[in-house]
Amino acid sequence: MSDAQQGMFGARGTGDTSGYGGLVATAAGTGSTERPFGGYFDQVADDLERAYPDFADAITRVVVECGELTLHIKKERLVEVARILRDKLLFEMCMGVSGIHYPERTGSELVAVYPLLSMTKNQRIRLEVSTSDSDPHIPSLVDVWGGNNWHERETFDMFGIIFDGHPGLTRILMPDDWDGHPQRKDYPLGGIAVEYKGATTPAPSERRSYQ
Amino acid sequence: MTTTFDPYASSRETTEGTVYSVTGGDWDSLVSEIGEAKEERIIVNMGPQHPSTHGVLRLVLELEGETITEVRPGIGYLHTGIEKNMEYRSWTQGTTFATRMDYLSPVFNETAYCLAIEKLLGITEDVPERASVIRVLMMELNRISSHMVALGTGALELGAMGPMFFAFREREMVLDAFEAITGLRMNMAYVRPGGVQQDLPAGMTTRLRELVKTLRKNFKDNEKLLVGNTIWMKRTVGIGYLDLAGCTTLGITGPVLRSTGLPWDLRKMSPYCGYENYQFDVITADTCDVYGRFLIRMAELEQSLRIIEQALDKLDALNGAPVMVADKKIAWPAQLALGADGLGNSLDHIREIMGSSMESLIHHFKLVTEGFRVPPGQVYAAVESPRGELAAHVVSDGGTRPYRVHFREPSFNNLQATSAMSEGGMIADIIGAVASIDPVMGGVDR
């Protein structure tokens, strides 16, 4: 997540005096969750370690939050791990790709999240892979789960993540000649001109807002 | 004078000049000539404005005669940037965006989004039982209205007009019930983080019981028209084939997956909103075709009615119980009430914040303008929508607005199966195949 926040409107120091809402928000942890993970998550981690000897090298973090397991994977190992998860741990379905853009995380600005589902065992886990803005490449998982085709195109369209090995990585929602990737946090939003003394309504990203 | 040979008008030279005799083409030689051609490939652009493509879906078809050799679906014509917009609105305001994605199943969109927020807030267990029962009731009503569109438009696209009239008659009745409960027929933003926007109006359970009776009777009309109908079966049996392996690799869920015989329904497999407390069956078919999906949707209507009846019994037992989480830092303070001129602000609430309690006014103002904060983290919450697994992937940075919201839309995902279902088939059958996926372009493009 972004840095810890304090106060309303980005005020520092004195902060807010209303006492409303606790006001100090802590940033999410960056470490791994310690075992036991709870539920079937320990079993999944054990099975994966057994089926994939390079577990410690490929998986940088194992996080359990809100009752969900996330495996943070090095991007160059993603396809190997995905294949083992599909074939050995029976995660037959990948429910898509969701991109996230963290501009303040230097070196790992772009994140792709893959929710996996095992219908055989009724289990769900999540894979998370990050890459940098300067080298926005992540290997494609279309060969492993064919249904990822459109999801990867959408994530490319919206975030500019290039999925290497995708059979036809083109824009899917925006027009083909569109500039930029709209769901990146640095994508400029338009303001609205109003017919009153040349004023404009500022773009949503530039308006004063509660943080 | 030209010297090129014209097959439709042979010419001969006379003393008066060239004389043409227009005899019409030599059909036999023309046909044999085409038969010798190595390839007769036609590219047809179907849509985006086409009555049979279920909204603004564009299909680029490559045909050999009437056989489809390749289909490339083109989408994005209805992209509205809802996911991006939600990043600039408070958590509660997000429901008004989410509800507009898949405009045929608004309650499911709202519920998936709110379940995700509640998971992040850690209040899943605190949502009052009455609120959960109302959510279930609304979702099942919505499943009926959505399936009605799927059946009605699906039949219309295959040339049957009668079923559409019956289906939309039923759908109107459900939408009338929505209007009575929420004030709006569609896009209601009724499900809110922590509960629902307001309680059911007085006498609603009685009215809904009547509705269930009427619907159960009326559903028979369409059943009589279509089930076992020879023409309908010729257009649907064995069409749009997609087996379990195809569904798994393409991530297909919902009626298309259940038509392969796998009883996968999130209401049973990972219950939410208390679905584990209801008696209902998961409907499957084993034909993997359009007819099987049609039968599944028809049978799911009855299962939804069963769930609605159980929900109404629960609601009668829970009369007067809260419909919003008790935590006043999350519960929306504005109470709505039905007045003589329609749904509006509750006069009692206005009297309190404007007349008697300054603190109430401050609280109201802070919660409505600032909203509540959601602890940092990411969650994935899925519900079984009429089209399959609809899920919200919600990321919070600890602020009053979502950092990122992504919807795993079943329509978007399932539309990928168009090619697998229709390549190698006849061009007329792609209509049935797409209709059986039941894509809603508002959900596909978001």
Coordinates of N, CA, C and O in Angstrom, one line a residue, chain A residues 18-97:
Chain A
S18 N -11.1 16.6 15.4 CA -12.5 16.1 15.7 C -12.5 14.8 16.4 O -13.5 14.4 17.0
G19 N -11.4 14.1 16.4 CA -11.4 12.8 17.0 C -12.2 11.8 16.2 O -12.6 10.7 16.7
Y20 N -12.5 12.1 15.0 CA -13.4 11.2 14.2 C -12.6 10.1 13.5 O -11.6 10.4 12.8
G21 N -13.1 9.0 13.6 CA -12.6 7.9 12.7 C -11.2 7.4 13.0 O -10.7 6.7 12.1
G22 N -10.6 7.7 14.1 CA -9.3 7.2 14.3 C -8.2 7.9 13.6 O -7.1 8.0 14.0
L23 N -8.4 8.3 12.4 CA -7.6 9.2 11.6 C -6.2 8.7 11.2 O -5.7 9.0 10.1
V24 N -5.6 7.8 12.0 CA -4.3 7.3 11.5 C -4.5 6.0 10.9 O -5.0 5.0 11.5
A25 N -4.1 5.9 9.6 CA -4.3 4.6 8.9 C -2.9 4.0 8.7 O -2.0 4.7 8.2
T26 N -2.7 2.8 9.1 CA -1.4 2.2 9.0 C -1.3 1.5 7.6 O -2.3 1.1 7.1
A27 N -0.1 1.6 7.1 CA 0.1 0.9 5.8 C 0.1 -0.6 6.0 O 0.4 -1.1 7.1
A28 N -0.3 -1.3 5.0 CA -0.3 -2.8 5.1 C 1.1 -3.3 5.2 O 2.1 -2.7 4.8
G29 N 1.3 -4.4 5.9 CA 2.6 -5.0 6.2 C 3.2 -5.4 4.9 O 2.6 -5.7 3.9
T30 N 4.5 -5.5 4.9 CA 5.2 -6.0 3.7 C 5.9 -7.3 3.9 O 6.5 -7.8 3.0
G31 N 5.7 -7.9 5.1 CA 6.4 -9.1 5.4 C 5.5 -10.3 5.1 O 4.4 -10.2 4.6
S32 N 6.1 -11.5 5.3 CA 5.3 -12.7 5.1 C 4.5 -13.1 6.4 O 4.9 -12.7 7.5
T33 N 3.4 -13.8 6.2 CA 2.7 -14.3 7.3 C 3.4 -15.6 7.8 O 3.9 -16.3 7.0
E34 N 3.5 -15.7 9.2 CA 4.1 -16.9 9.7 C 3.1 -18.0 9.8 O 1.9 -17.8 9.9
R35 N 3.7 -19.2 9.7 CA 2.8 -20.4 9.9 C 2.3 -20.5 11.3 O 3.0 -20.0 12.2
P36 N 1.2 -21.1 11.6 CA 0.3 -21.7 10.7 C -0.6 -20.7 10.0 O -1.0 -19.7 10.6
F37 N -0.9 -20.9 8.7 CA -1.7 -20.0 8.0 C -3.2 -20.2 8.3 O -4.0 -19.3 8.1
G38 N -3.6 -21.4 8.8 CA -5.0 -21.6 9.1 C -5.7 -22.2 7.9 O -5.3 -22.0 6.7
G39 N -6.8 -22.9 8.2 CA -7.6 -23.5 7.1 C -6.8 -24.5 6.3 O -6.0 -25.2 6.8
Y40 N -7.1 -24.5 5.0 CA -6.4 -25.4 4.1 C -5.2 -24.8 3.5 O -4.5 -25.3 2.7
F41 N -4.9 -23.5 4.0 CA -3.7 -22.8 3.4 C -2.4 -23.5 3.7 O -1.5 -23.6 2.8
D42 N -2.3 -24.1 4.9 CA -1.0 -24.9 5.2 C -0.9 -26.0 4.3 O 0.2 -26.3 3.8
Q43 N -2.0 -26.7 4.0 CA -2.0 -27.9 3.2 C -1.5 -27.5 1.8 O -0.7 -28.1 1.1
V44 N -2.1 -26.4 1.3 CA -1.7 -25.9 -0.1 C -0.2 -25.6 -0.1 O 0.5 -26.0 -1.0
A45 N 0.3 -24.9 0.9 CA 1.7 -24.5 0.9 C 2.6 -25.7 1.0 O 3.6 -25.8 0.3
D46 N 2.2 -26.7 1.8 CA 2.9 -28.0 1.9 C 3.0 -28.7 0.6 O 4.0 -29.1 0.1
D47 N 1.8 -28.8 0.0 CA 1.7 -29.5 -1.3 C 2.6 -28.9 -2.3 O 3.2 -29.5 -3.1
L48 N 2.5 -27.5 -2.3 CA 3.3 -26.8 -3.4 C 4.8 -27.0 -3.1 O 5.6 -27.2 -4.0
E49 N 5.2 -27.0 -1.8 CA 6.6 -27.1 -1.5 C 7.1 -28.5 -2.0 O 8.2 -28.7 -2.5
R50 N 6.2 -29.5 -1.8 CA 6.6 -30.9 -2.1 C 6.7 -31.0 -3.7 O 7.6 -31.6 -4.2
A51 N 5.7 -30.4 -4.4 CA 5.6 -30.5 -5.8 C 6.6 -29.6 -6.5 O 7.0 -29.9 -7.7
Y52 N 7.1 -28.6 -5.8 CA 7.9 -27.6 -6.5 C 9.1 -27.3 -5.6 O 9.0 -26.5 -4.7
P53 N 10.2 -28.0 -5.8 CA 11.4 -27.9 -4.9 C 11.9 -26.5 -4.8 O 12.5 -26.1 -3.7
D54 N 11.8 -25.7 -5.8 CA 12.3 -24.3 -5.8 C 11.4 -23.3 -5.0 O 11.6 -22.1 -5.2
F55 N 10.5 -23.8 -4.3 CA 9.5 -23.0 -3.6 C 10.1 -21.8 -3.0 O 9.7 -20.6 -3.2
A56 N 11.1 -22.0 -2.1 CA 11.7 -20.9 -1.4 C 12.3 -19.8 -2.3 O 12.3 -18.6 -1.9
D57 N 12.8 -20.3 -3.4 CA 13.4 -19.3 -4.3 C 12.4 -18.5 -5.1 O 12.6 -17.3 -5.4
A58 N 11.4 -19.2 -5.6 CA 10.4 -18.6 -6.5 C 9.4 -17.8 -5.8 O 8.9 -16.8 -6.3
I59 N 9.0 -18.2 -4.6 CA 7.9 -17.5 -3.9 C 8.5 -16.6 -2.8 O 9.1 -17.1 -1.8
T60 N 8.4 -15.3 -3.0 CA 9.1 -14.4 -2.1 C 8.3 -14.1 -0.8 O 8.9 -13.9 0.2
R61 N 7.0 -14.1 -0.9 CA 6.2 -13.9 0.3 C 4.9 -14.7 0.2 O 4.4 -15.0 -0.8
V62 N 4.5 -15.2 1.4 CA 3.2 -15.8 1.5 C 2.4 -15.0 2.5 O 2.8 -14.8 3.7
V63 N 1.3 -14.4 2.1 CA 0.5 -13.5 2.9 C -0.9 -14.1 3.1 O -1.5 -14.5 2.2
V64 N -1.3 -14.1 4.4 CA -2.7 -14.4 4.6 C -3.4 -13.2 5.3 O -2.9 -12.7 6.3
E65 N -4.4 -12.7 4.6 CA -5.1 -11.5 5.1 C -6.6 -11.7 4.8 O -6.9 -12.2 3.7
C66 N -7.4 -11.3 5.7 CA -8.9 -11.4 5.5 C -9.3 -12.8 5.1 O -10.2 -13.0 4.3
G67 N -8.6 -13.8 5.6 CA -9.0 -15.2 5.3 C -8.7 -15.6 3.9 O -9.3 -16.5 3.3
E68 N -7.7 -14.9 3.2 CA -7.3 -15.3 1.8 C -5.8 -15.4 1.8 O -5.1 -14.7 2.4
L69 N -5.4 -16.4 1.0 CA -4.0 -16.7 0.8 C -3.4 -16.1 -0.4 O -4.0 -16.2 -1.5
T70 N -2.3 -15.3 -0.3 CA -1.7 -14.7 -1.5 C -0.3 -15.2 -1.6 O 0.5 -15.1 -0.6
L71 N 0.1 -15.8 -2.8 CA 1.5 -16.1 -3.0 C 2.2 -15.1 -3.9 O 1.7 -14.9 -5.0
H72 N 3.2 -14.4 -3.4 CA 3.9 -13.5 -4.2 C 5.0 -14.2 -4.9 O 5.9 -14.8 -4.3
I73 N 5.0 -14.2 -6.3 CA 5.9 -15.0 -7.1 C 6.8 -14.1 -7.9 O 6.4 -13.1 -8.5
K74 N 8.1 -14.5 -8.0 CA 9.0 -13.9 -8.9 C 8.5 -14.1 -10.3 O 8.1 -15.2 -10.7
K75 N 8.5 -13.0 -11.1 CA 7.8 -13.1 -12.4 C 8.4 -14.1 -13.4 O 7.7 -14.8 -14.1
E76 N 9.8 -14.3 -13.3 CA 10.4 -15.3 -14.2 C 10.0 -16.7 -13.9 O 10.1 -17.6 -14.7
R77 N 9.4 -16.9 -12.6 CA 9.0 -18.3 -12.2 C 7.5 -18.5 -12.4 O 7.0 -19.6 -12.0
L78 N 6.8 -17.5 -12.8 CA 5.3 -17.5 -12.7 C 4.8 -18.7 -13.5 O 3.9 -19.5 -13.0
V79 N 5.2 -18.9 -14.7 CA 4.6 -20.0 -15.6 C 4.9 -21.4 -15.0 O 4.0 -22.2 -14.9
E80 N 6.1 -21.6 -14.5 CA 6.4 -22.9 -13.8 C 5.5 -23.2 -12.7 O 4.8 -24.2 -12.6
V81 N 5.4 -22.2 -11.8 CA 4.5 -22.3 -10.6 C 3.1 -22.5 -11.0 O 2.4 -23.4 -10.5
A82 N 2.6 -21.8 -12.0 CA 1.2 -21.9 -12.4 C 0.9 -23.3 -13.0 O -0.1 -23.9 -12.6
R83 N 1.9 -23.8 -13.7 CA 1.7 -25.2 -14.3 C 1.5 -26.2 -13.2 O 0.7 -27.1 -13.2
I84 N 2.4 -26.1 -12.2 CA 2.3 -27.0 -11.1 C 1.1 -26.9 -10.3 O 0.4 -27.8 -9.9
L85 N 0.7 -25.6 -10.1 CA -0.6 -25.4 -9.4 C -1.8 -26.0 -10.1 O -2.7 -26.5 -9.5
R86 N -1.7 -25.9 -11.5 CA -2.8 -26.4 -12.2 C -2.8 -28.0 -12.2 O -3.8 -28.6 -12.0
D87 N -1.6 -28.5 -12.5 CA -1.5 -30.0 -12.8 C -1.4 -30.8 -11.5 O -2.0 -31.9 -11.4
K88 N -0.7 -30.3 -10.5 CA -0.4 -31.1 -9.3 C -1.4 -30.7 -8.2 O -1.8 -31.6 -7.4
L89 N -1.7 -29.4 -8.1 CA -2.6 -29.0 -7.0 C -4.0 -28.8 -7.4 O -4.8 -28.4 -6.6
L90 N -4.3 -29.1 -8.7 CA -5.6 -29.1 -9.2 C -6.4 -27.7 -9.1 O -7.6 -27.7 -8.9
F91 N -5.6 -26.7 -9.3 CA -6.3 -25.4 -9.5 C -6.6 -25.2 -11.0 O -5.8 -24.7 -11.8
E92 N -7.8 -25.8 -11.4 CA -8.1 -25.9 -12.8 C -8.4 -24.5 -13.4 O -8.4 -24.4 -14.6
M93 N -8.9 -23.6 -12.6 CA -9.4 -22.4 -13.1 C -8.7 -21.2 -12.6 O -8.3 -21.1 -11.5
C94 N -8.4 -20.3 -13.6 CA -7.9 -19.0 -13.2 C -9.0 -18.0 -13.5 O -9.5 -17.9 -14.6
M95 N -9.4 -17.2 -12.5 CA -10.5 -16.4 -12.6 C -10.2 -15.0 -13.3 O -11.0 -14.1 -13.3
G96 N -9.0 -14.9 -13.8 CA -8.7 -13.7 -14.5 C -7.4 -13.0 -14.0 O -6.7 -13.6 -13.3
V97 N -7.3 -11.7 -14.4 CA -6.1 -10.9 -14.0 C -6.6 -9.6 -13.6 O -7.5 -9.0 -14.2

